[in-house]
Tab-separated table of C-alpha atoms in Angstrom:
chain	number	residue	atom	x	y	z
C	31	ASN	CA	345.313	56.206	192.763
C	32	ALA	CA	345.439	53.961	195.816
C	33	GLY	CA	347.028	56.720	197.935
C	34	VAL	CA	348.847	55.276	200.949
C	35	THR	CA	348.548	51.548	201.549
C	36	GLN	CA	349.827	49.495	204.482
C	37	THR	CA	350.572	45.794	204.767
C	38	PRO	CA	349.504	43.839	206.789
C	39	LYS	CA	346.257	45.162	208.301
C	40	PHE	CA	346.525	43.006	211.435
C	41	ARG	CA	349.295	40.999	213.042
C	42	VAL	CA	349.831	39.120	216.281
C	43	LEU	CA	353.405	38.500	217.421
C	44	LYS	CA	354.978	36.761	220.367
C	45	THR	CA	357.514	38.631	222.472
C	46	GLY	CA	360.917	38.496	220.802
C	47	GLN	CA	359.664	37.877	217.273
C	48	SER	CA	360.514	40.231	214.447
C	49	MET	CA	358.422	41.668	211.672
C	50	THR	CA	358.352	44.332	208.976
C	51	LEU	CA	355.474	46.668	208.187
C	52	LEU	CA	355.282	47.915	204.627
C	53	CYS	CA	353.996	51.308	203.551
C	54	ALA	CA	353.559	52.202	199.901
C	55	GLN	CA	352.405	55.456	198.284
C	56	ASP	CA	351.670	56.166	194.649
C	57	MET	CA	351.578	59.971	194.860
C	58	ASN	CA	355.312	60.504	194.265
C	59	HIS	CA	355.618	62.154	197.675
C	60	GLU	CA	359.057	62.993	199.015
C	61	TYR	CA	358.276	62.769	202.727
C	62	MET	CA	357.095	59.660	204.521
C	63	TYR	CA	356.354	59.076	208.211
C	64	TRP	CA	355.615	56.258	210.650
C	65	TYR	CA	353.388	56.959	213.671
C	66	ARG	CA	352.002	54.845	216.445
C	67	GLN	CA	348.603	55.510	217.976
C	68	ASP	CA	347.843	54.491	221.549
C	69	PRO	CA	344.687	55.193	223.588
C	70	GLY	CA	344.923	58.535	225.349
C	71	MET	CA	348.268	59.346	223.690
C	72	GLY	CA	347.313	60.559	220.243
C	73	LEU	CA	349.723	59.822	217.410
C	74	ARG	CA	353.440	59.868	218.046
C	75	LEU	CA	356.114	59.999	215.372
C	76	ILE	CA	358.472	57.007	215.291
C	77	HIS	CA	360.704	57.690	212.279
C	78	TYR	CA	360.463	59.728	209.126
C	79	SER	CA	362.136	60.108	205.751
C	80	VAL	CA	362.679	63.203	203.645
C	81	GLY	CA	363.654	61.263	200.549
C	82	GLU	CA	364.875	58.010	199.087
C	83	GLY	CA	367.788	56.630	201.062
C	84	THR	CA	367.346	58.993	204.031
C	85	THR	CA	365.719	58.365	207.416
C	86	ALA	CA	365.606	60.171	210.755
C	87	LYS	CA	364.325	59.570	214.288
C	88	GLY	CA	361.067	60.955	215.590
C	89	GLU	CA	359.689	61.192	219.127
C	90	VAL	CA	359.627	57.467	219.982
C	91	PRO	CA	362.221	55.640	217.839
C	92	ASP	CA	363.516	53.073	220.338
C	93	GLY	CA	362.914	49.451	219.319
C	94	TYR	CA	362.193	50.312	215.681
C	95	ASN	CA	364.234	50.577	212.502
C	96	VAL	CA	363.240	51.909	209.107
C	97	SER	CA	364.429	51.854	205.543
C	98	ARG	CA	363.532	53.770	202.410
C	99	LEU	CA	365.255	52.088	199.503
C	100	LYS	CA	362.641	53.231	197.000
C	101	LYS	CA	360.812	56.563	196.967
C	102	GLN	CA	357.409	54.933	197.071
C	103	ASN	CA	358.089	52.529	199.963
C	104	PHE	CA	358.855	53.051	203.640
C	105	LEU	CA	359.467	49.979	205.809
C	106	LEU	CA	359.162	49.815	209.594
C	107	GLY	CA	360.937	46.958	211.342
C	108	LEU	CA	360.649	45.529	214.815
C	109	GLU	CA	363.704	43.376	215.523
C	110	SER	CA	362.553	41.942	218.871
C	111	ALA	CA	358.923	42.758	219.594
C	112	ALA	CA	357.822	43.695	223.126
C	113	PRO	CA	354.296	43.966	224.589
C	114	SER	CA	354.856	47.755	224.859
C	115	GLN	CA	354.858	47.842	221.050
C	116	THR	CA	351.235	46.729	220.904
C	117	SER	CA	349.652	49.612	219.038
C	118	VAL	CA	348.075	50.789	215.815
C	119	TYR	CA	350.710	51.905	213.343
C	120	PHE	CA	350.037	54.531	210.706
C	121	CYS	CA	352.121	55.511	207.742
C	122	ALA	CA	351.767	58.916	206.108
C	123	SER	CA	353.242	60.752	203.160
C	124	ARG	CA	353.535	64.382	202.123
C	125	SER	CA	354.529	66.257	199.027
C	126	LEU	CA	357.367	68.800	198.996
C	127	ALA	CA	355.232	71.062	196.820
C	128	GLY	CA	353.649	73.928	198.729
C	129	GLY	CA	350.035	74.435	199.604
C	130	ARG	CA	348.173	72.547	202.289
C	131	ASN	CA	351.188	70.777	203.795
C	132	GLU	CA	348.859	67.845	204.115
C	133	GLN	CA	349.996	64.470	205.381
C	134	PHE	CA	348.056	61.602	203.774
C	135	PHE	CA	347.587	58.646	206.092
C	136	GLY	CA	347.223	54.965	205.353
C	137	PRO	CA	344.509	52.782	206.934
C	138	GLY	CA	346.755	51.516	209.721
C	139	THR	CA	348.173	48.205	210.956
C	140	ARG	CA	346.928	46.818	214.259
C	141	LEU	CA	349.774	44.977	215.978
C	142	THR	CA	349.414	42.901	219.114
C	143	VAL	CA	352.487	41.567	220.903
C	144	LEU	CA	351.776	38.791	223.379
T	135	GLN	CA	356.016	65.466	227.555
T	136	GLN	CA	352.962	66.297	225.478
T	137	GLN	CA	353.825	69.196	223.167
T	138	VAL	CA	350.169	69.874	222.370
T	139	LYS	CA	347.472	69.581	225.026
T	140	GLN	CA	343.916	68.895	223.913
T	141	SER	CA	340.565	68.987	225.689
T	142	PRO	CA	338.017	67.629	226.243
T	143	GLN	CA	338.716	63.927	225.888
T	144	SER	CA	335.150	63.286	224.784
T	145	LEU	CA	332.238	65.452	223.763
T	146	ILE	CA	328.555	64.763	223.203
T	147	VAL	CA	326.563	67.326	221.229
T	148	GLN	CA	323.004	67.441	219.981
T	149	LYS	CA	322.427	67.598	216.230
T	150	GLY	CA	322.491	71.217	215.146
T	151	GLY	CA	324.606	72.312	218.088
T	152	ILE	CA	328.130	73.739	218.185
T	153	SER	CA	331.063	71.483	218.999
T	154	ILE	CA	334.162	73.157	220.455
T	155	ILE	CA	337.529	71.471	220.971
T	156	ASN	CA	340.475	73.285	222.503
T	157	CYS	CA	344.234	72.915	222.178
T	158	ALA	CA	347.242	74.616	223.726
T	159	TYR	CA	350.928	74.537	222.892
T	160	GLU	CA	354.171	75.784	224.436
T	161	ASN	CA	356.705	75.862	221.599
T	162	THR	CA	356.541	79.312	219.982
T	163	ALA	CA	358.475	77.981	216.992
T	164	PHE	CA	355.363	76.118	215.821
T	165	ASP	CA	353.931	77.842	212.750
T	166	TYR	CA	351.395	75.389	211.368
T	167	PHE	CA	348.322	74.140	213.213
T	168	PRO	CA	346.178	71.497	211.482
T	169	TRP	CA	343.165	69.572	212.648
T	170	TYR	CA	342.751	65.948	211.611
T	171	GLN	CA	339.535	63.923	211.619
T	172	GLN	CA	339.581	60.168	212.153
T	173	PHE	CA	336.699	57.728	211.690
T	174	PRO	CA	336.844	54.285	213.350
T	175	GLY	CA	339.115	51.880	211.499
T	176	LYS	CA	340.521	54.617	209.243
T	177	GLY	CA	343.603	56.775	209.183
T	178	PRO	CA	343.379	60.463	210.119
T	179	ALA	CA	342.546	62.931	207.355
T	180	LEU	CA	343.285	66.646	207.235
T	181	LEU	CA	340.207	68.708	208.010
T	182	ILE	CA	341.427	72.304	208.211
T	183	ALA	CA	344.655	74.119	209.106
T	184	ILE	CA	345.803	77.593	210.096
T	185	ARG	CA	349.004	79.615	210.141
T	186	PRO	CA	349.681	82.006	213.065
T	187	ASP	CA	349.437	85.122	210.901
T	188	VAL	CA	345.619	84.932	211.006
T	189	SER	CA	343.262	84.645	213.958
T	190	GLU	CA	340.508	82.669	212.262
T	191	LYS	CA	339.986	80.355	209.321
T	192	LYS	CA	336.653	79.042	208.156
T	193	GLU	CA	335.873	76.203	205.764
T	194	GLY	CA	332.191	75.411	205.543
T	195	ARG	CA	330.900	74.476	209.008
T	196	PHE	CA	334.439	74.179	210.428
T	197	THR	CA	336.303	77.136	211.926
T	198	ILE	CA	339.685	77.383	213.607
T	199	SER	CA	340.161	80.202	216.088
T	200	PHE	CA	343.774	81.029	216.896
T	201	ASN	CA	345.105	83.078	219.820
T	202	LYS	CA	348.842	83.564	219.357
T	203	SER	CA	349.448	85.427	222.631
T	204	ALA	CA	347.694	82.718	224.659
T	205	LYS	CA	349.247	79.921	222.573
T	206	GLN	CA	345.824	78.364	222.115
T	207	PHE	CA	343.683	77.329	219.190
T	208	SER	CA	340.295	75.738	218.894
T	209	LEU	CA	338.046	73.963	216.424
T	210	HIS	CA	334.407	74.973	216.165
T	211	ILE	CA	331.943	72.765	214.310
T	212	MET	CA	328.749	74.646	213.574
T	213	ASP	CA	325.436	72.884	212.993
T	214	SER	CA	326.981	69.577	214.117
T	215	GLN	CA	325.687	66.496	212.297
T	216	PRO	CA	325.721	62.793	213.209
T	217	GLY	CA	328.156	62.286	210.326
T	218	ASP	CA	330.631	64.501	212.202
T	219	SER	CA	330.922	61.826	214.907
T	220	ALA	CA	334.617	60.963	214.870
T	221	THR	CA	337.828	61.539	216.777
T	222	TYR	CA	339.464	64.903	216.210
T	223	PHE	CA	343.156	65.594	216.691
T	224	CYS	CA	344.824	68.969	216.813
T	225	ALA	CA	348.473	69.145	215.873
T	226	ALA	CA	351.336	71.588	215.550
T	227	SER	CA	354.539	71.683	213.560
T	228	MET	CA	357.304	73.829	212.162
T	229	LEU	CA	356.936	74.161	208.409
T	230	ALA	CA	360.678	74.484	207.826
T	231	GLY	CA	362.170	71.020	207.411
T	232	ALA	CA	360.188	67.821	207.567
T	233	ASN	CA	357.074	69.402	209.100
T	234	ASN	CA	356.876	66.716	211.766
T	235	LEU	CA	353.491	66.877	213.437
T	236	PHE	CA	353.030	66.854	217.215
T	237	PHE	CA	349.509	65.634	217.908
T	238	GLY	CA	347.147	66.274	220.778
T	239	THR	CA	345.598	63.306	222.550
T	240	GLY	CA	342.333	63.450	220.603
T	241	THR	CA	338.673	64.240	221.270
T	242	ARG	CA	335.965	61.704	220.580
T	243	LEU	CA	332.931	63.621	219.329
T	244	THR	CA	329.482	62.063	219.330
T	245	VAL	CA	326.620	63.965	217.720
T	246	ILE	CA	323.255	62.589	218.764
T	247	PRO	CA	320.230	62.999	216.482
């Protein structure tokens, strides 16, 4: 199992450009999440999904959109990138089944907006 | 507003020593308190977690102490090793629903040989 994978690993954008980050998981997890990680801020939730076709806003949703057309994929879009969106983005997934309530994280995407 | 406050920002410990990281929260609806470990260039990974119905949980060298009345919890790493050098994040969530995690700001631990 690959677990949670993210594409791309690195990206540099100019202000105003758009892009889509792809997250894929092969664990058949129901829940998926997008976080951003900034120095001194920890990880903050952008958007999340509790199942195929459903999405909801997290703590810092402004400037981002998401889609979950397939259970295994969760896409994060930036329609018009701003320098404030320079960050490391992490995707995570979690199973509905009980137990550890563990979120499994991908390796991250480092995005720089110039 | 930071829902979970974490300290210290960085910590240097000698090999074999005890590392202690502290967190505090305000929302009494939180009922799940995990700790995540992150190595450079990697995503965070769950280390250990506790529910508020117990005051302590131990897994190997890692122990969570939980004080419900003070709304504080801490991670203790016994016999710290250089391989424990990483950034540690505490978090809190409500298990009902999507279990969205609110993370602390992180502690960079360095264990020197």
